[in-house]
PDB file of C-alpha atoms in Angstrom:
ATOM      1  CA  MET Z   1       0.000   0.000   0.000  1.00 44.00           C
ATOM      2  CA  HIS Z   2       2.585   2.542   1.051  1.00 44.00           C
ATOM      3  CA  ARG Z   3       5.849   2.284  -0.907  1.00 44.00           C
ATOM      4  CA  ILE Z   4       7.510   5.397   0.414  1.00 42.00           C
ATOM      5  CA  MET Z   5      11.112   4.229   0.430  1.00 41.00           C
ATOM      6  CA  PHE Z   6      13.345   2.908  -2.290  1.00 42.00           C
ATOM      7  CA  ILE Z   7      11.273   4.660  -4.972  1.00 46.00           C
ATOM      8  CA  LEU Z   8      14.250   6.355  -6.570  1.00 38.00           C
ATOM      9  CA  LEU Z   9      16.201   3.115  -6.410  1.00 41.00           C
ATOM     10  CA  CYS Z  10      13.369   1.262  -8.091  1.00 44.00           C
ATOM     11  CA  CYS Z  11      13.134   3.886 -10.799  1.00 43.00           C
ATOM     12  CA  LEU Z  12      16.836   3.481 -11.530  1.00 37.00           C
ATOM     13  CA  ILE Z  13      16.583  -0.294 -11.602  1.00 41.00           C
ATOM     14  CA  SER Z  14      13.624  -0.163 -13.955  1.00 42.00           C
ATOM     15  CA  LEU Z  15      15.315   2.305 -16.252  1.00 37.00           C
ATOM     16  CA  SER Z  16      18.498   0.273 -16.412  1.00 40.00           C
ATOM     17  CA  LEU Z  17      16.671  -2.981 -17.057  1.00 44.00           C
ATOM     18  CA  ALA Z  18      14.092  -1.878 -19.566  1.00 42.00           C
ATOM     19  CA  GLY Z  19      14.697   1.714 -20.542  1.00 45.00           C
ATOM     20  CA  ALA Z  20      12.764   4.882 -19.876  1.00 44.00           C
ATOM     21  CA  ALA Z  21       9.947   4.008 -22.272  1.00 45.00           C
ATOM     22  CA  THR Z  22       9.169   0.804 -20.399  1.00 47.00           C
ATOM     23  CA  TRP Z  23       9.119   2.674 -17.084  1.00 46.00           C
ATOM     24  CA  PHE Z  24       6.415   5.063 -18.211  1.00 50.00           C
ATOM     25  CA  LEU Z  25       4.421   2.642 -20.382  1.00 51.00           C
ATOM     26  CA  ALA Z  26       4.544  -0.561 -18.354  1.00 59.00           C
ATOM     27  CA  PRO Z  27       1.298  -1.793 -16.782  1.00 69.00           C
ATOM     28  CA  ALA Z  28       0.801  -0.494 -13.262  1.00 65.00           C
ATOM     29  CA  ALA Z  29       0.878  -4.003 -11.813  1.00 73.00           C
ATOM     30  CA  VAL Z  30       4.350  -4.620 -13.265  1.00 83.00           C
ATOM     31  CA  LEU Z  31       5.695  -1.468 -11.648  1.00 78.00           C
ATOM     32  CA  ARG Z  32       4.097  -2.319  -8.344  1.00 78.00           C
ATOM     33  CA  ASP Z  33       5.572  -5.828  -8.418  1.00 86.00           C
ATOM     34  CA  LEU Z  34       9.018  -4.400  -9.107  1.00 86.00           C
ATOM     35  CA  VAL Z  35       8.873  -2.006  -6.177  1.00 84.00           C
ATOM     36  CA  VAL Z  36       7.548  -4.697  -3.846  1.00 90.00           C
ATOM     37  CA  ALA Z  37      10.257  -7.139  -4.919  1.00 94.00           C
ATOM     38  CA  VAL Z  38      12.964  -4.595  -4.068  1.00 93.00           C
ATOM     39  CA  GLU Z  39      11.440  -3.859  -0.674  1.00 94.00           C
ATOM     40  CA  ARG Z  40      11.040  -7.524   0.202  1.00 97.00           C
ATOM     41  CA  LYS Z  41      14.595  -8.359  -0.824  1.00 97.00           C
ATOM     42  CA  ARG Z  42      16.004  -5.565   1.283  1.00 97.00           C
ATOM     43  CA  ALA Z  43      13.863  -6.716   4.221  1.00 98.00           C
ATOM     44  CA  GLY Z  44      15.026 -10.315   3.845  1.00 98.00           C
ATOM     45  CA  LEU Z  45      11.467 -11.536   3.315  1.00 98.00           C
ATOM     46  CA  ALA Z  46      10.164 -14.169   0.914  1.00 98.00           C
ATOM     47  CA  ALA Z  47       6.581 -14.543  -0.287  1.00 98.00           C
ATOM     48  CA  LYS Z  48       4.875 -17.794   0.677  1.00 98.00           C
ATOM     49  CA  THR Z  49       1.398 -19.294   0.894  1.00 98.00           C
ATOM     50  CA  ILE Z  50      -0.214 -21.782   3.245  1.00 98.00           C
ATOM     51  CA  LEU Z  51      -3.565 -23.536   3.197  1.00 97.00           C
ATOM     52  CA  VAL Z  52      -5.895 -22.514   6.016  1.00 97.00           C
ATOM     53  CA  ARG Z  53      -9.407 -23.971   6.051  1.00 92.00           C
ATOM     54  CA  ASP Z  54      -8.684 -25.162   2.501  1.00 93.00           C
ATOM     55  CA  GLN Z  55      -8.011 -21.568   1.408  1.00 94.00           C
ATOM     56  CA  ALA Z  56      -4.705 -19.996   0.431  1.00 96.00           C
ATOM     57  CA  VAL Z  57      -3.264 -17.407   2.814  1.00 98.00           C
ATOM     58  CA  ALA Z  58      -0.378 -15.280   1.589  1.00 98.00           C
ATOM     59  CA  TYR Z  59       2.421 -14.247   3.911  1.00 98.00           C
ATOM     60  CA  LEU Z  60       6.003 -13.012   4.022  1.00 98.00           C
ATOM     61  CA  ASP Z  61       8.631 -14.909   5.972  1.00 98.00           C
ATOM     62  CA  GLY Z  62      12.235 -14.108   6.790  1.00 98.00           C
ATOM     63  CA  GLY Z  63      14.923 -14.135   9.444  1.00 98.00           C
ATOM     64  CA  PRO Z  64      16.326 -17.094  11.395  1.00 98.00           C
ATOM     65  CA  MET Z  65      14.013 -20.066  10.900  1.00 97.00           C
ATOM     66  CA  THR Z  66      15.182 -21.573  14.201  1.00 96.00           C
ATOM     67  CA  ASP Z  67      13.681 -18.684  16.187  1.00 96.00           C
ATOM     68  CA  PRO Z  68      11.553 -20.408  18.874  1.00 96.00           C
ATOM     69  CA  ALA Z  69       9.089 -17.504  19.079  1.00 97.00           C
ATOM     70  CA  PRO Z  70       8.702 -15.728  15.715  1.00 98.00           C
ATOM     71  CA  ILE Z  71       7.188 -12.275  15.278  1.00 98.00           C
ATOM     72  CA  LEU Z  72       3.838 -12.393  13.504  1.00 98.00           C
ATOM     73  CA  LEU Z  73       2.462  -9.102  12.123  1.00 98.00           C
ATOM     74  CA  VAL Z  74      -1.082  -8.164  11.090  1.00 98.00           C
ATOM     75  CA  HIS Z  75      -1.977  -5.250   8.778  1.00 98.00           C
ATOM     76  CA  GLY Z  76      -4.750  -2.667   9.039  1.00 97.00           C
ATOM     77  CA  SER Z  77      -8.114  -2.314   7.291  1.00 94.00           C
ATOM     78  CA  SER Z  78      -6.728  -0.796   4.104  1.00 92.00           C
ATOM     79  CA  GLY Z  79      -3.377  -2.516   4.340  1.00 95.00           C
ATOM     80  CA  GLU Z  80      -1.532  -5.711   3.534  1.00 97.00           C
ATOM     81  CA  LYS Z  81       1.527  -7.693   4.525  1.00 98.00           C
ATOM     82  CA  ASP Z  82       3.984  -5.453   2.665  1.00 96.00           C
ATOM     83  CA  ASN Z  83       3.183  -2.558   5.001  1.00 96.00           C
ATOM     84  CA  TRP Z  84       5.745  -4.115   7.344  1.00 98.00           C
ATOM     85  CA  ASN Z  85       8.663  -4.323   4.896  1.00 97.00           C
ATOM     86  CA  ARG Z  86      10.411  -1.119   5.932  1.00 95.00           C
ATOM     87  CA  THR Z  87      10.496  -2.029   9.616  1.00 98.00           C
ATOM     88  CA  ALA Z  88      11.064  -5.747   9.003  1.00 98.00           C
ATOM     89  CA  ARG Z  89      14.387  -4.870   7.367  1.00 98.00           C
ATOM     90  CA  PHE Z  90      15.748  -4.081  10.838  1.00 98.00           C
ATOM     91  CA  LEU Z  91      14.076  -7.024  12.549  1.00 98.00           C
ATOM     92  CA  THR Z  92      14.980  -9.995  10.351  1.00 98.00           C
ATOM     93  CA  PRO Z  93      18.702  -9.989  11.259  1.00 98.00           C
ATOM     94  CA  HIS Z  94      17.617 -10.856  14.807  1.00 98.00           C
ATOM     95  CA  HIS Z  95      14.204 -12.550  14.656  1.00 98.00           C
ATOM     96  CA  ARG Z  96      12.057 -14.573  12.333  1.00 98.00           C
ATOM     97  CA  VAL Z  97       9.354 -12.258  10.982  1.00 98.00           C
ATOM     98  CA  ILE Z  98       6.056 -13.382   9.462  1.00 98.00           C
ATOM     99  CA  ALA Z  99       3.679 -10.810   7.969  1.00 98.00           C
ATOM    100  CA  ILE Z 100       0.302 -12.164   6.882  1.00 98.00           C
ATOM    101  CA  ASP Z 101      -2.528 -11.116   4.581  1.00 98.00           C
ATOM    102  CA  LEU Z 102      -5.873 -11.722   6.263  1.00 98.00           C
ATOM    103  CA  PRO Z 103      -8.594 -13.222   4.023  1.00 97.00           C
ATOM    104  CA  GLY Z 104      -9.527 -10.768   1.261  1.00 96.00           C
ATOM    105  CA  PHE Z 105      -6.486  -8.548   1.826  1.00 97.00           C
ATOM    106  CA  GLY Z 106      -3.316  -8.294  -0.211  1.00 95.00           C
ATOM    107  CA  ASP Z 107      -2.708 -11.574  -2.026  1.00 96.00           C
ATOM    108  CA  SER Z 108      -5.023 -13.698   0.134  1.00 97.00           C
ATOM    109  CA  PRO Z 109      -8.364 -14.494  -1.535  1.00 95.00           C
ATOM    110  CA  ARG Z 110     -11.601 -13.987   0.356  1.00 94.00           C
ATOM    111  CA  TRP Z 111     -12.845 -17.003   2.256  1.00 92.00           C
ATOM    112  CA  PRO Z 112     -16.253 -18.180   0.987  1.00 87.00           C
ATOM    113  CA  VAL Z 113     -17.640 -18.435   4.539  1.00 79.00           C
ATOM    114  CA  HIS Z 114     -16.067 -15.814   6.774  1.00 82.00           C
ATOM    115  CA  ASP Z 115     -17.302 -13.366   9.395  1.00 91.00           C
ATOM    116  CA  ILE Z 116     -15.539 -10.161   8.388  1.00 94.00           C
ATOM    117  CA  GLY Z 117     -16.134  -8.502  11.759  1.00 96.00           C
ATOM    118  CA  LEU Z 118     -13.799  -8.466  14.744  1.00 96.00           C
ATOM    119  CA  LYS Z 119     -14.733 -11.903  16.056  1.00 96.00           C
ATOM    120  CA  GLY Z 120     -14.299 -13.463  12.630  1.00 96.00           C
ATOM    121  CA  GLN Z 121     -10.921 -11.825  12.033  1.00 97.00           C
ATOM    122  CA  VAL Z 122      -9.647 -13.039  15.411  1.00 97.00           C
ATOM    123  CA  ALA Z 123     -10.811 -16.543  14.491  1.00 97.00           C
ATOM    124  CA  ALA Z 124      -9.051 -16.248  11.126  1.00 97.00           C
ATOM    125  CA  LEU Z 125      -5.845 -15.166  12.854  1.00 98.00           C
ATOM    126  CA  ALA Z 126      -6.105 -18.124  15.235  1.00 98.00           C
ATOM    127  CA  ALA Z 127      -6.514 -20.510  12.301  1.00 98.00           C
ATOM    128  CA  ILE Z 128      -3.504 -18.994  10.528  1.00 98.00           C
ATOM    129  CA  VAL Z 129      -1.318 -19.226  13.637  1.00 98.00           C
ATOM    130  CA  ASP Z 130      -2.291 -22.887  14.027  1.00 98.00           C
ATOM    131  CA  ALA Z 131      -1.619 -23.635  10.347  1.00 98.00           C
ATOM    132  CA  LEU Z 132       1.829 -22.067  10.633  1.00 98.00           C
ATOM    133  CA  GLY Z 133       2.544 -24.283  13.628  1.00 97.00           C
ATOM    134  CA  LEU Z 134       3.399 -21.395  15.939  1.00 98.00           C
ATOM    135  CA  HIS Z 135       3.125 -22.546  19.543  1.00 96.00           C
ATOM    136  CA  ARG Z 136       4.838 -19.433  20.928  1.00 97.00           C
ATOM    137  CA  LEU Z 137       5.039 -16.078  19.202  1.00 98.00           C
ATOM    138  CA  HIS Z 138       5.473 -12.363  19.535  1.00 98.00           C
ATOM    139  CA  LEU Z 139       2.378 -10.765  18.021  1.00 98.00           C
ATOM    140  CA  GLY Z 140       2.023  -7.315  16.491  1.00 98.00           C
ATOM    141  CA  GLY Z 141      -0.501  -5.368  14.498  1.00 98.00           C
ATOM    142  CA  ASN Z 142      -1.324  -1.955  13.104  1.00 98.00           C
ATOM    143  CA  SER Z 143      -4.757  -0.300  13.244  1.00 98.00           C
ATOM    144  CA  MET Z 144      -7.411  -2.989  12.693  1.00 98.00           C
ATOM    145  CA  GLY Z 145      -4.661  -5.600  12.887  1.00 98.00           C
ATOM    146  CA  ALA Z 146      -3.637  -4.309  16.313  1.00 98.00           C
ATOM    147  CA  ARG Z 147      -7.189  -4.758  17.578  1.00 98.00           C
ATOM    148  CA  VAL Z 148      -7.321  -8.283  16.177  1.00 98.00           C
ATOM    149  CA  ALA Z 149      -3.886  -9.136  17.596  1.00 98.00           C
ATOM    150  CA  ALA Z 150      -4.797  -7.756  21.024  1.00 98.00           C
ATOM    151  CA  LEU Z 151      -7.958  -9.834  21.295  1.00 98.00           C
ATOM    152  CA  TYR Z 152      -6.043 -12.924  20.175  1.00 98.00           C
ATOM    153  CA  ALA Z 153      -3.427 -12.251  22.871  1.00 98.00           C
ATOM    154  CA  ALA Z 154      -6.149 -11.875  25.492  1.00 97.00           C
ATOM    155  CA  ALA Z 155      -7.679 -15.193  24.412  1.00 97.00           C
ATOM    156  CA  TYR Z 156      -4.361 -17.080  24.165  1.00 97.00           C
ATOM    157  CA  PRO Z 157      -1.993 -15.481  26.707  1.00 97.00           C
ATOM    158  CA  ASP Z 158       0.019 -18.693  27.085  1.00 96.00           C
ATOM    159  CA  ARG Z 159       0.964 -18.606  23.394  1.00 97.00           C
ATOM    160  CA  VAL Z 160       1.722 -14.889  23.034  1.00 98.00           C
ATOM    161  CA  ARG Z 161       5.033 -13.887  24.592  1.00 98.00           C
ATOM    162  CA  SER Z 162       4.490 -10.205  23.859  1.00 98.00           C
ATOM    163  CA  LEU Z 163       2.128  -7.840  22.089  1.00 98.00           C
ATOM    164  CA  TRP Z 164       3.239  -4.936  19.892  1.00 98.00           C
ATOM    165  CA  LEU Z 165       0.706  -2.288  18.881  1.00 98.00           C
ATOM    166  CA  PRO Z 166       2.018   0.420  16.524  1.00 98.00           C
ATOM    167  CA  GLY Z 167      -0.966   2.623  15.674  1.00 96.00           C
ATOM    168  CA  PRO Z 168      -3.813   0.583  17.187  1.00 98.00           C
ATOM    169  CA  SER Z 169      -7.520   1.182  16.588  1.00 97.00           C
ATOM    170  CA  GLY Z 170     -10.600   0.682  18.708  1.00 97.00           C
ATOM    171  CA  VAL Z 171      -9.915   2.841  21.793  1.00 98.00           C
ATOM    172  CA  LEU Z 172     -13.442   4.225  21.819  1.00 97.00           C
ATOM    173  CA  SER Z 173     -13.019   6.381  24.919  1.00 97.00           C
ATOM    174  CA  ALA Z 174     -10.365   8.514  23.224  1.00 97.00           C
ATOM    175  CA  MET Z 175     -11.070  12.035  22.029  1.00 98.00           C
ATOM    176  CA  PRO Z 176     -12.642  12.244  18.558  1.00 98.00           C
ATOM    177  CA  SER Z 177     -10.069  11.976  15.795  1.00 98.00           C
ATOM    178  CA  ASP Z 178     -10.018  13.962  12.561  1.00 98.00           C
ATOM    179  CA  LEU Z 179     -11.438  10.919  10.786  1.00 98.00           C
ATOM    180  CA  LEU Z 180     -14.278  10.462  13.256  1.00 97.00           C
ATOM    181  CA  ARG Z 181     -15.281  14.120  13.021  1.00 98.00           C
ATOM    182  CA  HIS Z 182     -15.109  13.901   9.227  1.00 98.00           C
ATOM    183  CA  LEU Z 183     -17.381  10.850   9.160  1.00 97.00           C
ATOM    184  CA  GLN Z 184     -19.796  12.298  11.703  1.00 96.00           C
ATOM    185  CA  ALA Z 185     -20.131  15.379   9.489  1.00 97.00           C
ATOM    186  CA  GLY Z 186     -21.270  13.139   6.638  1.00 97.00           C
ATOM    187  CA  GLY Z 187     -17.964  12.899   4.786  1.00 97.00           C
ATOM    188  CA  ASP Z 188     -17.011   9.864   2.722  1.00 96.00           C
ATOM    189  CA  ASN Z 189     -14.470   7.528   4.274  1.00 97.00           C
ATOM    190  CA  PRO Z 190     -11.116   8.668   2.805  1.00 97.00           C
ATOM    191  CA  LEU Z 191      -9.386   5.393   3.706  1.00 96.00           C
ATOM    192  CA  PHE Z 192     -11.110   3.591   0.822  1.00 96.00           C
ATOM    193  CA  ILE Z 193     -10.638   5.481  -2.419  1.00 96.00           C
ATOM    194  CA  ARG Z 194     -13.289   5.673  -5.125  1.00 95.00           C
ATOM    195  CA  SER Z 195     -10.893   6.947  -7.795  1.00 95.00           C
ATOM    196  CA  THR Z 196      -7.153   6.796  -8.353  1.00 93.00           C
ATOM    197  CA  LYS Z 197      -7.219  10.597  -8.032  1.00 94.00           C
ATOM    198  CA  ASP Z 198      -8.092  10.150  -4.355  1.00 96.00           C
ATOM    199  CA  TYR Z 199      -4.806   8.435  -3.555  1.00 94.00           C
ATOM    200  CA  PRO Z 200      -2.695  11.478  -2.553  1.00 94.00           C
ATOM    201  CA  ALA Z 201      -5.393  12.633  -0.115  1.00 95.00           C
ATOM    202  CA  TYR Z 202      -5.597   9.089   1.240  1.00 96.00           C
ATOM    203  CA  LEU Z 203      -1.888   9.157   2.056  1.00 96.00           C
ATOM    204  CA  GLY Z 204      -2.382  12.515   3.726  1.00 96.00           C
ATOM    205  CA  TRP Z 205      -4.896  11.022   6.104  1.00 98.00           C
ATOM    206  CA  LEU Z 206      -2.587   8.156   7.032  1.00 98.00           C
ATOM    207  CA  MET Z 207       0.761   9.899   7.334  1.00 97.00           C
ATOM    208  CA  ALA Z 208       1.934  13.165   8.831  1.00 97.00           C
ATOM    209  CA  HIS Z 209       4.532  13.604   6.107  1.00 92.00           C
ATOM    210  CA  PRO Z 210       3.381  11.815   2.936  1.00 87.00           C
ATOM    211  CA  PRO Z 211       6.156  11.192   0.423  1.00 80.00           C
ATOM    212  CA  SER Z 212       6.455  12.546  -3.067  1.00 79.00           C
ATOM    213  CA  ILE Z 213       5.841   9.500  -5.253  1.00 80.00           C
ATOM    214  CA  PRO Z 214       6.664   9.386  -9.003  1.00 80.00           C
ATOM    215  CA  ALA Z 215       3.541   9.254 -11.167  1.00 83.00           C
ATOM    216  CA  PRO Z 216       3.956   5.666 -12.469  1.00 84.00           C
ATOM    217  CA  ILE Z 217       4.396   4.288  -8.947  1.00 84.00           C
ATOM    218  CA  ARG Z 218       1.528   6.385  -7.611  1.00 86.00           C
ATOM    219  CA  ARG Z 219      -0.715   5.046 -10.376  1.00 88.00           C
ATOM    220  CA  ALA Z 220       0.256   1.462  -9.552  1.00 88.00           C
ATOM    221  CA  LEU Z 221      -0.431   1.883  -5.858  1.00 91.00           C
ATOM    222  CA  ALA Z 222      -3.695   3.712  -6.467  1.00 93.00           C
ATOM    223  CA  GLU Z 223      -4.990   0.994  -8.784  1.00 91.00           C
ATOM    224  CA  ARG Z 224      -4.076  -1.662  -6.237  1.00 90.00           C
ATOM    225  CA  ALA Z 225      -5.908   0.213  -3.480  1.00 93.00           C
ATOM    226  CA  LEU Z 226      -8.929   0.898  -5.678  1.00 94.00           C
ATOM    227  CA  GLY Z 227      -9.330  -2.755  -6.586  1.00 92.00           C
ATOM    228  CA  LYS Z 228      -9.679  -3.747  -2.933  1.00 92.00           C
ATOM    229  CA  ALA Z 229     -11.487  -0.677  -1.620  1.00 95.00           C
ATOM    230  CA  ASP Z 230     -15.082  -1.951  -1.602  1.00 95.00           C
ATOM    231  CA  TYR Z 231     -14.275  -5.084   0.392  1.00 96.00           C
ATOM    232  CA  HIS Z 232     -11.976  -3.240   2.773  1.00 96.00           C
ATOM    233  CA  ARG Z 233     -14.704  -0.646   3.354  1.00 96.00           C
ATOM    234  CA  ARG Z 234     -17.106  -3.445   4.325  1.00 96.00           C
ATOM    235  CA  VAL Z 235     -14.605  -4.789   6.847  1.00 96.00           C
ATOM    236  CA  PHE Z 236     -14.058  -1.303   8.293  1.00 97.00           C
ATOM    237  CA  ASP Z 237     -17.803  -0.789   8.628  1.00 96.00           C
ATOM    238  CA  ALA Z 238     -18.164  -4.152  10.378  1.00 96.00           C
ATOM    239  CA  PHE Z 239     -15.522  -3.097  12.907  1.00 96.00           C
ATOM    240  CA  ALA Z 240     -17.205   0.293  13.332  1.00 95.00           C
ATOM    241  CA  ARG Z 241     -20.334  -1.488  14.530  1.00 95.00           C
ATOM    242  CA  GLU Z 242     -18.412  -3.057  17.425  1.00 93.00           C
ATOM    243  CA  THR Z 243     -19.602  -1.459  20.646  1.00 91.00           C
ATOM    244  CA  THR Z 244     -16.986  -2.847  23.057  1.00 91.00           C
ATOM    245  CA  SER Z 245     -13.817  -0.794  23.006  1.00 96.00           C
ATOM    246  CA  LEU Z 246     -10.337  -2.247  22.852  1.00 97.00           C
ATOM    247  CA  GLU Z 247      -9.320  -0.888  26.246  1.00 97.00           C
ATOM    248  CA  LEU Z 248     -12.242  -2.675  27.892  1.00 97.00           C
ATOM    249  CA  SER Z 249     -11.846  -5.864  25.855  1.00 96.00           C
ATOM    250  CA  ILE Z 250      -8.312  -6.477  27.083  1.00 97.00           C
ATOM    251  CA  SER Z 251      -8.424  -4.665  30.422  1.00 97.00           C
ATOM    252  CA  GLY Z 252      -6.117  -6.340  32.930  1.00 95.00           C
ATOM    253  CA  MET Z 253      -4.340  -8.479  30.349  1.00 97.00           C
ATOM    254  CA  THR Z 254      -0.887  -9.492  31.596  1.00 97.00           C
ATOM    255  CA  VAL Z 255       0.853 -10.109  28.259  1.00 98.00           C
ATOM    256  CA  PRO Z 256       3.806  -7.675  28.032  1.00 98.00           C
ATOM    257  CA  THR Z 257       2.697  -4.960  25.602  1.00 98.00           C
ATOM    258  CA  ARG Z 258       4.474  -2.146  23.778  1.00 98.00           C
ATOM    259  CA  ILE Z 259       2.191   0.571  22.406  1.00 98.00           C
ATOM    260  CA  VAL Z 260       3.491   2.956  19.738  1.00 98.00           C
ATOM    261  CA  TRP Z 261       1.321   5.908  18.751  1.00 98.00           C
ATOM    262  CA  GLY Z 262       1.822   8.780  16.334  1.00 98.00           C
ATOM    263  CA  GLU Z 263       1.269  12.171  17.929  1.00 98.00           C
ATOM    264  CA  GLN Z 264      -0.232  13.372  14.640  1.00 98.00           C
ATOM    265  CA  ASP Z 265      -2.459  10.334  14.083  1.00 98.00           C
ATOM    266  CA  ARG Z 266      -5.603  11.522  12.267  1.00 98.00           C
ATOM    267  CA  ILE Z 267      -7.320   8.119  12.288  1.00 98.00           C
ATOM    268  CA  TRP Z 268      -7.312   7.387  16.036  1.00 98.00           C
ATOM    269  CA  HIS Z 269      -6.658  10.261  18.429  1.00 98.00           C
ATOM    270  CA  VAL Z 270      -3.404  10.102  20.363  1.00 98.00           C
ATOM    271  CA  SER Z 271      -5.322  10.487  23.645  1.00 98.00           C
ATOM    272  CA  GLY Z 272      -6.127   6.784  23.254  1.00 98.00           C
ATOM    273  CA  ALA Z 273      -2.516   5.842  23.902  1.00 98.00           C
ATOM    274  CA  THR Z 274      -2.529   6.517  27.645  1.00 98.00           C
ATOM    275  CA  LEU Z 275      -6.088   5.283  28.025  1.00 98.00           C
ATOM    276  CA  LEU Z 276      -5.055   1.925  26.586  1.00 98.00           C
ATOM    277  CA  ALA Z 277      -1.756   1.648  28.452  1.00 98.00           C
ATOM    278  CA  ASP Z 278      -3.413   2.387  31.798  1.00 97.00           C
ATOM    279  CA  ARG Z 279      -5.750  -0.593  31.343  1.00 97.00           C
ATOM    280  CA  LEU Z 280      -2.968  -3.156  30.952  1.00 97.00           C
ATOM    281  CA  ALA Z 281      -0.875  -4.779  33.660  1.00 94.00           C
ATOM    282  CA  GLN Z 282       2.404  -4.771  31.695  1.00 97.00           C
ATOM    283  CA  ALA Z 283       2.190  -2.025  29.102  1.00 98.00           C
ATOM    284  CA  SER Z 284       4.636   0.665  28.080  1.00 98.00           C
ATOM    285  CA  LEU Z 285       4.167   3.493  25.606  1.00 98.00           C
ATOM    286  CA  LEU Z 286       6.173   5.310  22.946  1.00 98.00           C
ATOM    287  CA  LEU Z 287       4.869   8.482  21.266  1.00 98.00           C
ATOM    288  CA  LEU Z 288       6.421   9.501  17.966  1.00 98.00           C
ATOM    289  CA  PRO Z 289       6.107  12.579  15.698  1.00 98.00           C
ATOM    290  CA  CYS Z 290       4.228  10.789  12.912  1.00 98.00           C
ATOM    291  CA  GLY Z 291       0.779   9.711  11.784  1.00 98.00           C
ATOM    292  CA  HIS Z 292      -1.158   6.451  11.890  1.00 98.00           C
ATOM    293  CA  LEU Z 293       1.571   4.295  10.332  1.00 97.00           C
ATOM    294  CA  PRO Z 294       4.681   4.630  12.510  1.00 97.00           C
ATOM    295  CA  MET Z 295       6.214   1.447  11.093  1.00 97.00           C
ATOM    296  CA  ILE Z 296       6.172   3.075   7.636  1.00 95.00           C
ATOM    297  CA  GLU Z 297       6.950   6.696   8.497  1.00 96.00           C
ATOM    298  CA  MET Z 298       9.682   6.012  11.063  1.00 96.00           C
ATOM    299  CA  PRO Z 299      10.803   2.413  10.500  1.00 97.00           C
ATOM    300  CA  GLU Z 300      14.286   2.603  11.956  1.00 97.00           C
ATOM    301  CA  ALA Z 301      13.183   4.289  15.182  1.00 98.00           C
ATOM    302  CA  VAL Z 302      10.195   1.966  15.523  1.00 98.00           C
ATOM    303  CA  ALA Z 303      12.309  -1.131  14.929  1.00 98.00           C
ATOM    304  CA  ALA Z 304      15.016  -0.041  17.376  1.00 98.00           C
ATOM    305  CA  ASP Z 305      12.418   0.550  20.065  1.00 98.00           C
ATOM    306  CA  TYR Z 306      10.757  -2.797  19.388  1.00 98.00           C
ATOM    307  CA  LEU Z 307      14.043  -4.698  19.484  1.00 98.00           C
ATOM    308  CA  ALA Z 308      14.856  -3.064  22.829  1.00 98.00           C
ATOM    309  CA  PHE Z 309      11.415  -4.060  24.120  1.00 98.00           C
ATOM    310  CA  LEU Z 310      11.917  -7.670  23.030  1.00 98.00           C
ATOM    311  CA  ALA Z 311      15.375  -7.750  24.604  1.00 98.00           C
ATOM    312  CA  SER Z 312      13.898  -6.547  27.908  1.00 97.00           C
ATOM    313  CA  LEU Z 313      11.503  -9.485  28.167  1.00 97.00           C
ATOM    314  CA  PRO Z 314      12.358 -12.294  30.600  1.00 91.00           C
ATOM    315  CA  THR Z 315      13.611 -15.433  28.919  1.00 84.00           C
ATOM    316  CA  SER Z 316      11.270 -18.398  28.895  1.00 67.00           C
TER     317      SER Z 316
END
C-alpha cells in the first residue's frame, strides 16, 4: 500500500533494465511488483502461501528459521503484509518475521464463509497461527490488525510472549479523531478510495509527512488500493459497529505490551494511547512525531524501540 522508500532506487533499476519508455508505459501491476520485490529483498522476506481452512493465505517470511518464538504481524483495514517491509528490514537480522494477509487482503483471496467482523478476524488469525505451527510467538498489528492481535493475545496469553501495537484502533473512549469528526459530518471515508485521483489525499490522512511518489508508482499503488477498496470498506464498517472498546476488551491483560502511537495520528486520536496503556498490567508506551503508520513513516526508530522491548523481556 505505502511504498515510500526505495522509490528512486526502483526507478533506476527499472530504467536500467528496460529503458525509460518501459518505465512510463509498463502496466501499473508490473511497476508495483518491481517495487515490492525490491522492498522484500532488502527486508530479507520471501513470499509464501499456506492452506488454512482449505483456502490460500499469503504471507512473508524471513529471518532465522530456528527462532523459537517468531514475530507475527497483522496489517490494518486498508493494508496488507507489505506494510511491514520497511520495519522488518531491521528485525529480520535478529528474529524470524512473518507478515500475513488476512482473508480478502493483499494476495489472500476472500474465504467463501467468513465473518468479516472483529470476532471473525480473530478466528481467522487463530486458524492462521495454528496452520503455521506457531506454539509461541510475539504478536504485532497496526490499526485494525492491532485490535485483532490484542484480542487474540487476550484469548491465548500462554501462546503470546508479547504484544506490539504500533498505531492501534478501537480505543473508543479517546477524544474524537479527525477521521471520526469527518465521518460524523457526513464525509465519505477517505481510507477507501473511489478513484485513483483520491490516492494522494488518502496518504495525507494516514501519514503526517506523505512522500512525493513518481507518477507511475503512484498510479500502480492507487490501482491496487482501488481494486480492494469496496471489500476493505465493508470490513471497516463491520468493525465500526463493534460497541466494546479495545481498552475494555483487554483490560487487565498481563501479556507484556508495547504501544506505539503517532502524535499526529488523524485516524485514532493520540489520547487513546494513555487510556489503553493504563488498562494493561504490563504495558509501556512510545509516542512519535508521525501519523497512523509509525512502522512506515519512522521504520528505523520503531524497529530499534521494538528490538529493545523484546530484549527486555524475561527469557522463557
